[in-house]
PDB file of C-alpha atoms in Angstrom:
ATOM      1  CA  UNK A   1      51.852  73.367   9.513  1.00 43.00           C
ATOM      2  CA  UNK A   2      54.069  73.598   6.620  1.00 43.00           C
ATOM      3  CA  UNK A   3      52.682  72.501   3.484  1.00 40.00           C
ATOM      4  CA  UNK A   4      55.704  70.871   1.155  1.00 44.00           C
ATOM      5  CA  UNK A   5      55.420  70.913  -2.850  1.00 42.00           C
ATOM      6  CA  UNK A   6      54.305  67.675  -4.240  1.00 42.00           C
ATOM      7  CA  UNK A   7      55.224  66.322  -7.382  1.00 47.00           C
ATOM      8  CA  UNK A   8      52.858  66.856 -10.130  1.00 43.00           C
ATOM      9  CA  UNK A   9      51.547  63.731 -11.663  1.00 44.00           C
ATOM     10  CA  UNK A  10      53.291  61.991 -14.616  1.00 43.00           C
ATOM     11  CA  UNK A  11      50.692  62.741 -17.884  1.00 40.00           C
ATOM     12  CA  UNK A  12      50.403  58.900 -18.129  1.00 42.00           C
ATOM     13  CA  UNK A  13      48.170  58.656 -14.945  1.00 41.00           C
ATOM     14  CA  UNK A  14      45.639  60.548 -16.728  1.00 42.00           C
ATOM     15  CA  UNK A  15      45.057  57.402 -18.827  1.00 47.00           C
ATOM     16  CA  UNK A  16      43.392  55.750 -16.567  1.00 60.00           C
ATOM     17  CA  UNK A  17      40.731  56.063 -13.351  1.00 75.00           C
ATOM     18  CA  UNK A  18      42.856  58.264 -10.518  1.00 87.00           C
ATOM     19  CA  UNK A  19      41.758  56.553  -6.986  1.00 91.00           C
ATOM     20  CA  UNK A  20      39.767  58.328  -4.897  1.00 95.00           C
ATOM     21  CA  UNK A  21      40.929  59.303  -1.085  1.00 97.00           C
ATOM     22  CA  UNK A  22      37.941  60.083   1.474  1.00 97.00           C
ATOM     23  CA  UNK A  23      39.908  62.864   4.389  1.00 98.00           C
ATOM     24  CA  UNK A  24      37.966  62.574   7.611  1.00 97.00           C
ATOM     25  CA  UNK A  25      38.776  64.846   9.869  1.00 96.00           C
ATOM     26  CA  UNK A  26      36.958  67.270  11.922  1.00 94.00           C
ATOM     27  CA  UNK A  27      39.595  70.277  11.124  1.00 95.00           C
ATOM     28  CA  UNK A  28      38.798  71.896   8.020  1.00 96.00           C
ATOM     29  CA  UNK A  29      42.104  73.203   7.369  1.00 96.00           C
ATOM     30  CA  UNK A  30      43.695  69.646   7.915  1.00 96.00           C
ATOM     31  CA  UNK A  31      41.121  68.468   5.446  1.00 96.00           C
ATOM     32  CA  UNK A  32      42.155  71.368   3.220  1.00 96.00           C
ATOM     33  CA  UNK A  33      45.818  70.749   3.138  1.00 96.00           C
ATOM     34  CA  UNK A  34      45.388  67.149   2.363  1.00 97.00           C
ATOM     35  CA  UNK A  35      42.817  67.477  -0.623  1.00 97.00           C
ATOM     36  CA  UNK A  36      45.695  69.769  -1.873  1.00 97.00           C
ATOM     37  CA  UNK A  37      48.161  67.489  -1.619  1.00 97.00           C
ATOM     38  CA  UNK A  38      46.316  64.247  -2.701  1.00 97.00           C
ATOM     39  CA  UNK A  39      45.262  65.973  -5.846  1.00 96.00           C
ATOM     40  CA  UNK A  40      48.508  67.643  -6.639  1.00 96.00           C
ATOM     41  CA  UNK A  41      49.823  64.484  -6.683  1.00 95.00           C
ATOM     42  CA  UNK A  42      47.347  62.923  -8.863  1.00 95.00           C
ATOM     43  CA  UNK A  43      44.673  61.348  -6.892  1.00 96.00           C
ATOM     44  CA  UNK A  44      41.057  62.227  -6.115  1.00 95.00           C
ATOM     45  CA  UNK A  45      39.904  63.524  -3.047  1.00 96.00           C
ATOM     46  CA  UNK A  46      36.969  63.933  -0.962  1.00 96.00           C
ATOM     47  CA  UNK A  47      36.192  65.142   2.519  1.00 96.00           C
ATOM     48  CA  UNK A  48      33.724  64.262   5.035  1.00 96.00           C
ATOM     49  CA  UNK A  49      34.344  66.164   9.179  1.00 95.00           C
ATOM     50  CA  UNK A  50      33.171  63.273  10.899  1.00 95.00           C
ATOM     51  CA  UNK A  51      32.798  59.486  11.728  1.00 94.00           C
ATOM     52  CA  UNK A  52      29.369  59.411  10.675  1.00 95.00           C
ATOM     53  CA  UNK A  53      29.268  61.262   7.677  1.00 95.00           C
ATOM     54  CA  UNK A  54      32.487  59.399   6.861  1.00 95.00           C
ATOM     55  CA  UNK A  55      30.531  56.136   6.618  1.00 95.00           C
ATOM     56  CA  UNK A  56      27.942  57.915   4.507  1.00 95.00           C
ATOM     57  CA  UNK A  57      30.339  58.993   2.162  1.00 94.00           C
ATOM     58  CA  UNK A  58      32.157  55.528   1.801  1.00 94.00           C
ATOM     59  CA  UNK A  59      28.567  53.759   1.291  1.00 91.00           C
ATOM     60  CA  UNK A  60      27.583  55.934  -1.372  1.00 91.00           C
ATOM     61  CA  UNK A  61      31.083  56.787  -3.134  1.00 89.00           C
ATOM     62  CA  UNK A  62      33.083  53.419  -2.318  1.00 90.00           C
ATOM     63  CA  UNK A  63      36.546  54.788  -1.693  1.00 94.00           C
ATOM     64  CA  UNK A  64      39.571  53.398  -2.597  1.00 93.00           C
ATOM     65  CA  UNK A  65      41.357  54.369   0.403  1.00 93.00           C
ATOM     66  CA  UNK A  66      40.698  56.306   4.267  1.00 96.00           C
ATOM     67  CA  UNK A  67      42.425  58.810   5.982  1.00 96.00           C
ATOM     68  CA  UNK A  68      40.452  58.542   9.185  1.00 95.00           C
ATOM     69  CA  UNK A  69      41.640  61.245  12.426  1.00 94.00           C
ATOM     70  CA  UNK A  70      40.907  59.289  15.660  1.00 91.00           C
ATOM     71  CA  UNK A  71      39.610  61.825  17.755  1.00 89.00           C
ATOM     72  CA  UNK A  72      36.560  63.337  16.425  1.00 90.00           C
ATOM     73  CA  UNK A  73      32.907  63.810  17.466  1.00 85.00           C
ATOM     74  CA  UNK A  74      30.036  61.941  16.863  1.00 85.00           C
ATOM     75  CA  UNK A  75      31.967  58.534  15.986  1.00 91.00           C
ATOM     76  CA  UNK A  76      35.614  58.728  16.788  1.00 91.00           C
ATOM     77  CA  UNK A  77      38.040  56.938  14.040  1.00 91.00           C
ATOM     78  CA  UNK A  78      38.715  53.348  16.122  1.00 90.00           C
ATOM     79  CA  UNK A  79      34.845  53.351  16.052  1.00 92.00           C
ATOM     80  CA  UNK A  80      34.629  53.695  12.262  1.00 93.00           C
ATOM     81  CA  UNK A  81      37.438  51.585  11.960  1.00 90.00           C
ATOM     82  CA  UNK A  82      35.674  48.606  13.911  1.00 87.00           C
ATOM     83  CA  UNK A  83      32.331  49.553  11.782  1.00 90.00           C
ATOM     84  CA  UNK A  84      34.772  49.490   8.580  1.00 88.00           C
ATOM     85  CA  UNK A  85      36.366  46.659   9.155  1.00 80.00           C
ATOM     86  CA  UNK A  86      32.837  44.121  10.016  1.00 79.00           C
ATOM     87  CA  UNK A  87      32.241  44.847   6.521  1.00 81.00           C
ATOM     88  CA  UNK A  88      35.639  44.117   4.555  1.00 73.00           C
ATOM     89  CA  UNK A  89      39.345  45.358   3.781  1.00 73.00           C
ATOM     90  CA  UNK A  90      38.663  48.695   2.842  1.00 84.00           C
ATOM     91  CA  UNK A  91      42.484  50.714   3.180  1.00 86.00           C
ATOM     92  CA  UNK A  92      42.668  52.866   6.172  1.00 89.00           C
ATOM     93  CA  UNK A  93      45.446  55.388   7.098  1.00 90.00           C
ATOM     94  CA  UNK A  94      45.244  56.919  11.009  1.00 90.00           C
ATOM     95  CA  UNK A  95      45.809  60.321  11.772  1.00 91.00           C
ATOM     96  CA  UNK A  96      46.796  60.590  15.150  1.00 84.00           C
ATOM     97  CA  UNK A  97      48.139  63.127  17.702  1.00 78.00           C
ATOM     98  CA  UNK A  98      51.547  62.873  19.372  1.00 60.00           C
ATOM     99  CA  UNK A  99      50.559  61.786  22.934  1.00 60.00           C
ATOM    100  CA  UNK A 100      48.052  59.016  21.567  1.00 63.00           C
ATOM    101  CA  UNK A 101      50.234  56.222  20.751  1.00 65.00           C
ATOM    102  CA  UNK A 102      48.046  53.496  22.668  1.00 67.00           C
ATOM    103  CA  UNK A 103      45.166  54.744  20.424  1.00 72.00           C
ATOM    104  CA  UNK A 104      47.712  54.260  17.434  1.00 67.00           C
ATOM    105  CA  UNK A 105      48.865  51.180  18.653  1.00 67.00           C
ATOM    106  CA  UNK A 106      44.836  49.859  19.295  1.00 70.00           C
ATOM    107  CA  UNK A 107      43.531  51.045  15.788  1.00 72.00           C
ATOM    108  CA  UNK A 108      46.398  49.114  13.765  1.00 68.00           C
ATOM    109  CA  UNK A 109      45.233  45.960  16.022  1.00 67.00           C
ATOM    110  CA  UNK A 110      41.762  46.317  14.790  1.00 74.00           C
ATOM    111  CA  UNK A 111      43.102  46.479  11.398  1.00 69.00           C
ATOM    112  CA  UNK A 112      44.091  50.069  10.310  1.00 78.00           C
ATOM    113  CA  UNK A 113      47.060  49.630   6.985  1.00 76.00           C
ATOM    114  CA  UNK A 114      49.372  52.621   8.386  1.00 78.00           C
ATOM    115  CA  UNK A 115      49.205  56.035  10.799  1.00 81.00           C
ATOM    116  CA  UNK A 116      50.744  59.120  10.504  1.00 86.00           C
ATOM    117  CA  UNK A 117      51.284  60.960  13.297  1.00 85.00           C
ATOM    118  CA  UNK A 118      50.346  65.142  14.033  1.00 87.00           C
ATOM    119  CA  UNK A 119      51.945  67.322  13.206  1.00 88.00           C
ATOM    120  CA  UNK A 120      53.089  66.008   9.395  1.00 90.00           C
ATOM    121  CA  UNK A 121      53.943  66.652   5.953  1.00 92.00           C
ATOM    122  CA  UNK A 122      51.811  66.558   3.537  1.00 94.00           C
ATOM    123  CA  UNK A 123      54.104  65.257   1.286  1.00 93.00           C
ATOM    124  CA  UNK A 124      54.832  62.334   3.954  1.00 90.00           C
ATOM    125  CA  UNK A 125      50.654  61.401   4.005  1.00 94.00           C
ATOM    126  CA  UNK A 126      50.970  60.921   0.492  1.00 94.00           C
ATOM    127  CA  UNK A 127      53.495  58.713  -0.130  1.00 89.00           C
ATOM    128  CA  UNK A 128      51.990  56.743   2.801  1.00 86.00           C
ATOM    129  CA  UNK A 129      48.842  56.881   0.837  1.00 90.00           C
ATOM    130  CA  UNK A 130      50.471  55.845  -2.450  1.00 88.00           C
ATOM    131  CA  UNK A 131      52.253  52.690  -0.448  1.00 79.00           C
ATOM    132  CA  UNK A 132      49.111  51.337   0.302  1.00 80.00           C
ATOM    133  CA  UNK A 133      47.842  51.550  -2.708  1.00 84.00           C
ATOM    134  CA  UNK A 134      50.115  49.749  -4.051  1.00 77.00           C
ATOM    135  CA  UNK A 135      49.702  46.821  -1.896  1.00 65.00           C
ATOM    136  CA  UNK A 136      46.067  47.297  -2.299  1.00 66.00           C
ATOM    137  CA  UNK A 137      46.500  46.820  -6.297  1.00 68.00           C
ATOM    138  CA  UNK A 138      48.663  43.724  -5.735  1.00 55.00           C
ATOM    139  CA  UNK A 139      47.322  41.602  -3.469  1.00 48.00           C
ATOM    140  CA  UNK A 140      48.792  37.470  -2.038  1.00 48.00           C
ATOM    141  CA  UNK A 141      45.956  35.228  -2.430  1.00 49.00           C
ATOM    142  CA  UNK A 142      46.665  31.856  -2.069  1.00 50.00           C
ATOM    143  CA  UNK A 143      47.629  30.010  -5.031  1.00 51.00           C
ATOM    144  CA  UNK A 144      45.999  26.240  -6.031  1.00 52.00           C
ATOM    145  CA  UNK A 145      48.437  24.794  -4.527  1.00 63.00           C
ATOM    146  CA  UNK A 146      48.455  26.219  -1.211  1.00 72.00           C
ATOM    147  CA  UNK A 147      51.429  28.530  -1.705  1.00 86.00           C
ATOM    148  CA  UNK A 148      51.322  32.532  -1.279  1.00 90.00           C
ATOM    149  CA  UNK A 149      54.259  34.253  -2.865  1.00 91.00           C
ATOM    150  CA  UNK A 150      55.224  37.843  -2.480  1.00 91.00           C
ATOM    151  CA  UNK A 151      58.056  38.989  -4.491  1.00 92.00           C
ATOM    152  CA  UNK A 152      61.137  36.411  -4.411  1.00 93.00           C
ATOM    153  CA  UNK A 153      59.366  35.234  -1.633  1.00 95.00           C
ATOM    154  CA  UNK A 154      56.986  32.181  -1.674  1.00 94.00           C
ATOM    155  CA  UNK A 155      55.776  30.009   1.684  1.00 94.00           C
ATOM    156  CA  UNK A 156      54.070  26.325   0.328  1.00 91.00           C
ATOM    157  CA  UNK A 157      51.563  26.095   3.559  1.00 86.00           C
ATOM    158  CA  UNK A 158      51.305  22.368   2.359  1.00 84.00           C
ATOM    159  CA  UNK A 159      54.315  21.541   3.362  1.00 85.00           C
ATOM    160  CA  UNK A 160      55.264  24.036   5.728  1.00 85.00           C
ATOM    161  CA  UNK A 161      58.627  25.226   3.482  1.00 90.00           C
ATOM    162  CA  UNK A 162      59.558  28.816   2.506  1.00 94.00           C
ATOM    163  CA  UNK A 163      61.745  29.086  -0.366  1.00 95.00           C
ATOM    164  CA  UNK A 164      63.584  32.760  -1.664  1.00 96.00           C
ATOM    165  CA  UNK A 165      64.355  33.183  -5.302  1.00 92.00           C
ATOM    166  CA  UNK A 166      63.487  29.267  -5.570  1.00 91.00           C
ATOM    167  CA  UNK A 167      65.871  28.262  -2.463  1.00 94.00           C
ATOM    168  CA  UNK A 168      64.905  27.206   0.123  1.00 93.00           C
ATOM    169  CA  UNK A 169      65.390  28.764   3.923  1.00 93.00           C
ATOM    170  CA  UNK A 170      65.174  26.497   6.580  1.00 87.00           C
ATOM    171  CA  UNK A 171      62.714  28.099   9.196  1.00 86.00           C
ATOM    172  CA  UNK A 172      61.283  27.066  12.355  1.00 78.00           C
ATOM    173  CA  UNK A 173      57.775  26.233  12.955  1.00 78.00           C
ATOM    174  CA  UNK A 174      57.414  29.529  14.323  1.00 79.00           C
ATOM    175  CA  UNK A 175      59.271  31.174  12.182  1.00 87.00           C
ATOM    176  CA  UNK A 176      56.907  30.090   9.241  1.00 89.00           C
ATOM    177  CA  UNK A 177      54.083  30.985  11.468  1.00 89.00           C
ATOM    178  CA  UNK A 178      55.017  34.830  11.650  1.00 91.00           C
ATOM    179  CA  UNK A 179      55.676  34.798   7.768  1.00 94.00           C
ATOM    180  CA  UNK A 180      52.038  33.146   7.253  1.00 92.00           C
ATOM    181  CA  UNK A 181      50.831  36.073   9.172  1.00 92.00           C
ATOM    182  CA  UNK A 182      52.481  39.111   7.393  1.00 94.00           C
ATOM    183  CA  UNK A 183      52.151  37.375   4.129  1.00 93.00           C
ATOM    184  CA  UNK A 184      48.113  36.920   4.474  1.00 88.00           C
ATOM    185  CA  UNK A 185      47.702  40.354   4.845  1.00 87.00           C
ATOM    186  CA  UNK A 186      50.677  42.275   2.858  1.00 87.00           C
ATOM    187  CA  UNK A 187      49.785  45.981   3.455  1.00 83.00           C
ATOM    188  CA  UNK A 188      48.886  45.667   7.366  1.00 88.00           C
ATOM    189  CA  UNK A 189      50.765  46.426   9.961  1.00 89.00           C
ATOM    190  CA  UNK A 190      50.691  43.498  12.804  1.00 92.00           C
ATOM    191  CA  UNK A 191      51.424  44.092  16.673  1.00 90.00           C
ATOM    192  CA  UNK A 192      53.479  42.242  18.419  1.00 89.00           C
ATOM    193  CA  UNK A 193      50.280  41.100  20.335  1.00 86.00           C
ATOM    194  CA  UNK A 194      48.634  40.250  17.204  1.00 88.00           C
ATOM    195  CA  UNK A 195      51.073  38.171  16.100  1.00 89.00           C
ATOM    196  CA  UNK A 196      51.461  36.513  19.661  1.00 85.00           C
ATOM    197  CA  UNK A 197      47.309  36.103  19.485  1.00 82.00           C
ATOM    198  CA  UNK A 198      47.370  34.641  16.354  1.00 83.00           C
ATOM    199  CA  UNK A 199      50.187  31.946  16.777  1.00 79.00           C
ATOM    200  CA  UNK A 200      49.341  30.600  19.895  1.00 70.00           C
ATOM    201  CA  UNK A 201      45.399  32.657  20.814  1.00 69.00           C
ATOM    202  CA  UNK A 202      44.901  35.165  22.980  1.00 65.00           C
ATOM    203  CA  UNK A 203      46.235  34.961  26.775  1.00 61.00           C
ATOM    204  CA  UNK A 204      49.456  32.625  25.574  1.00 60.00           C
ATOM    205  CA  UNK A 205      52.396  34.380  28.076  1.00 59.00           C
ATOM    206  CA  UNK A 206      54.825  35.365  25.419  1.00 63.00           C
ATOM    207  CA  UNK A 207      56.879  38.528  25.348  1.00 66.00           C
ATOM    208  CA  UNK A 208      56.911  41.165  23.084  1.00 70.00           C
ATOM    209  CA  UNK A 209      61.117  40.347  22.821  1.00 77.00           C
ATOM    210  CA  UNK A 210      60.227  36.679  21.797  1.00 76.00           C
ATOM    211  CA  UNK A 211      58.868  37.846  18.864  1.00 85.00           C
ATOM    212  CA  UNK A 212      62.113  40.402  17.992  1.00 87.00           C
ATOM    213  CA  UNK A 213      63.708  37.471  18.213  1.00 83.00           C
ATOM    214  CA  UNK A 214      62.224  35.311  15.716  1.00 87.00           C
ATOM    215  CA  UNK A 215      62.118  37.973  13.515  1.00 91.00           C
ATOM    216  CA  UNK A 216      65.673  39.201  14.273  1.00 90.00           C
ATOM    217  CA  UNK A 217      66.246  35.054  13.162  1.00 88.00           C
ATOM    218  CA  UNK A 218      64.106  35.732  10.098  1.00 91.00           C
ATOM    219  CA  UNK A 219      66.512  38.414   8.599  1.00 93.00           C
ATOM    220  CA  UNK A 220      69.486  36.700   9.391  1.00 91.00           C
ATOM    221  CA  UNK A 221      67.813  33.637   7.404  1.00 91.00           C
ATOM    222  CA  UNK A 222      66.682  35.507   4.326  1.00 95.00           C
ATOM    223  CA  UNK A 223      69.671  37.704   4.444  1.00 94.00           C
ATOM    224  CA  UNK A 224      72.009  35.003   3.742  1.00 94.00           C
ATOM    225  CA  UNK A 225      70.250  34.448   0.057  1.00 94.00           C
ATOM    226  CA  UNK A 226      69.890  38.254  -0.486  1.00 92.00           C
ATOM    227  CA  UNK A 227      66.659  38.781   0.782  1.00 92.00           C
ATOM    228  CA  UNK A 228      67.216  41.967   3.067  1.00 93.00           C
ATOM    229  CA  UNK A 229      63.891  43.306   2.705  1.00 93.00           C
ATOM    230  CA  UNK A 230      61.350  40.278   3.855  1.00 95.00           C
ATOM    231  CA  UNK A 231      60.072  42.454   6.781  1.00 95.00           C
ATOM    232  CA  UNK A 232      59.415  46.159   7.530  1.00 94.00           C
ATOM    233  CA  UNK A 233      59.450  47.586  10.793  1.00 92.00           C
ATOM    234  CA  UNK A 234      57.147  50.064  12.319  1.00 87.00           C
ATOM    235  CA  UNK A 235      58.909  51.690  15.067  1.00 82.00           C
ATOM    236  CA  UNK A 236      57.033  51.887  18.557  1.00 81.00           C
ATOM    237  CA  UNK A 237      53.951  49.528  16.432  1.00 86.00           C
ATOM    238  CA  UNK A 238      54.714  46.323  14.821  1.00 91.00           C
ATOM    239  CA  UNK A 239      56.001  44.627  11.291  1.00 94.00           C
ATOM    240  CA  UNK A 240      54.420  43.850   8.270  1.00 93.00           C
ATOM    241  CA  UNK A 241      55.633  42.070   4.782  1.00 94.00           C
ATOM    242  CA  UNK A 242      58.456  44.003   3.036  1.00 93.00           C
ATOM    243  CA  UNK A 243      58.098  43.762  -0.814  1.00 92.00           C
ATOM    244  CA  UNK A 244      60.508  40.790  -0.562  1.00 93.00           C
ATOM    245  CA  UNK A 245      62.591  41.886  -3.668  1.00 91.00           C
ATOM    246  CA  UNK A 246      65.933  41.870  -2.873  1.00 86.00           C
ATOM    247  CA  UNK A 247      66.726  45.297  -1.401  1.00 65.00           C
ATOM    248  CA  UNK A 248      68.432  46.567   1.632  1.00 57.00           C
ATOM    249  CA  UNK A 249      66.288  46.096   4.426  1.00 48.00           C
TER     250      UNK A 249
END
């Protein structure tokens, strides 16, 4: 594996606490790489080489973010996952082979922020990392009033409108539905399942094209009053909330 430079860090992040990045996986020299690159870049690192002593770590050092490889002995990375995500909304980034997409696919339904599949860059897992911290530092909750606002972007669940930049885009009830979804959790990547699961519970016969569709509708909507970048897509996973401020898409 190559190993790309990474920028150094600007002198201003020295100002303040870096986060700190727990690397589980059982390959030393993946571990290796990625404490290199995580600290190069200005954060704090820490290893751990498998499920188990991953959760020891995290109970004792409180992380501020997981890279988590899902196959490794002892307790695999869905399992910590699942045991991570009983307890709260602790950031997790996958690390996952080539020829395991349906494990990809399984550990972003039980709640995993992002996955990077092997082999990588370096220099790819850390901006990946950084992403999520950002979201992590700025999270929706729900105002007084009901509303959750992202960006230009702002849904009032009282009365079931979304407005952009203060306009407001007339949306379907379904449409709303998918936006209340991405917008309740900002940094996590949603199935189509999920989404299917959550807006009508699990077993409703839906396919995965309905949901393009809506959101395909959803662009076009938004797009018309600038907003080109209300949702992301993660090819072969899901969507999740853009930042909502304006950009291309």
């Amino acid at each position: 594996m190559h190993v790309q430079a990474v920028d150094a860090p600007a002198a201003g992040r020295n100002m303040r606490r870096m986060p700190n990045v727990l690397v589980v996986d059982d390959d030393p020299h993946i571990r290796q790489l990625l404490v290199f690159a995580l600290e190069k870049a200005g954060l704090s690192a820490r290893e751990a080489e498998d499920g188990e002593a991953a959760l020891t770590q995290i109970g004792q050092a409180s992380p501020d973010l997981v890279i988590l490889d899902i196959n490794m002995p002892k307790l695999d990375g869905l399992e910590v996952c699942r045991r991570l995500r009983a307890q709260g909304e602790l950031p997790i980034l996958f690390l996952s082979s080539r020829d395991d997409e349906i494990d990809r696919v399984l550990g972003i339904e039980l709640g995993a922020d992002d996955y990077v599949v092997k082999p990588f860059s370096p220099r790819e897992v850390v901006a990946r990392v950084q992403a999520i911290l950002r979201r992590a530092r700025a999270p929706t909750p729900p105002a007084a009033d009901g509303r959750l606002a992202q960006g230009q972007l702002t849904l009032d669940q009282e009365s079931w409108t979304a407005t952009w930049s203060g306009r407001e885009v007339a949306l379907t009830v379904t449409e709303f539905g998918i936006l209340k979804i991405l917008i309740g959790a900002p940094s996590r990547v949603f199935t189509r399942d999920a989404i299917i699961d959550r807006l009508h519970g699990p077993g409703f016969a839906i396919t995965d094209r309905t949901i393009d569709s809506h959101v395909r509708n959803l662009r076009s909507k938004f797009a018309a009053f600038g907003g080109h970048d209300v949702v992301e897509t993660r090819a072969g996973v899901g969507y999740r909330l853009g930042p909502c401020q304006g950009g291309a898409a």
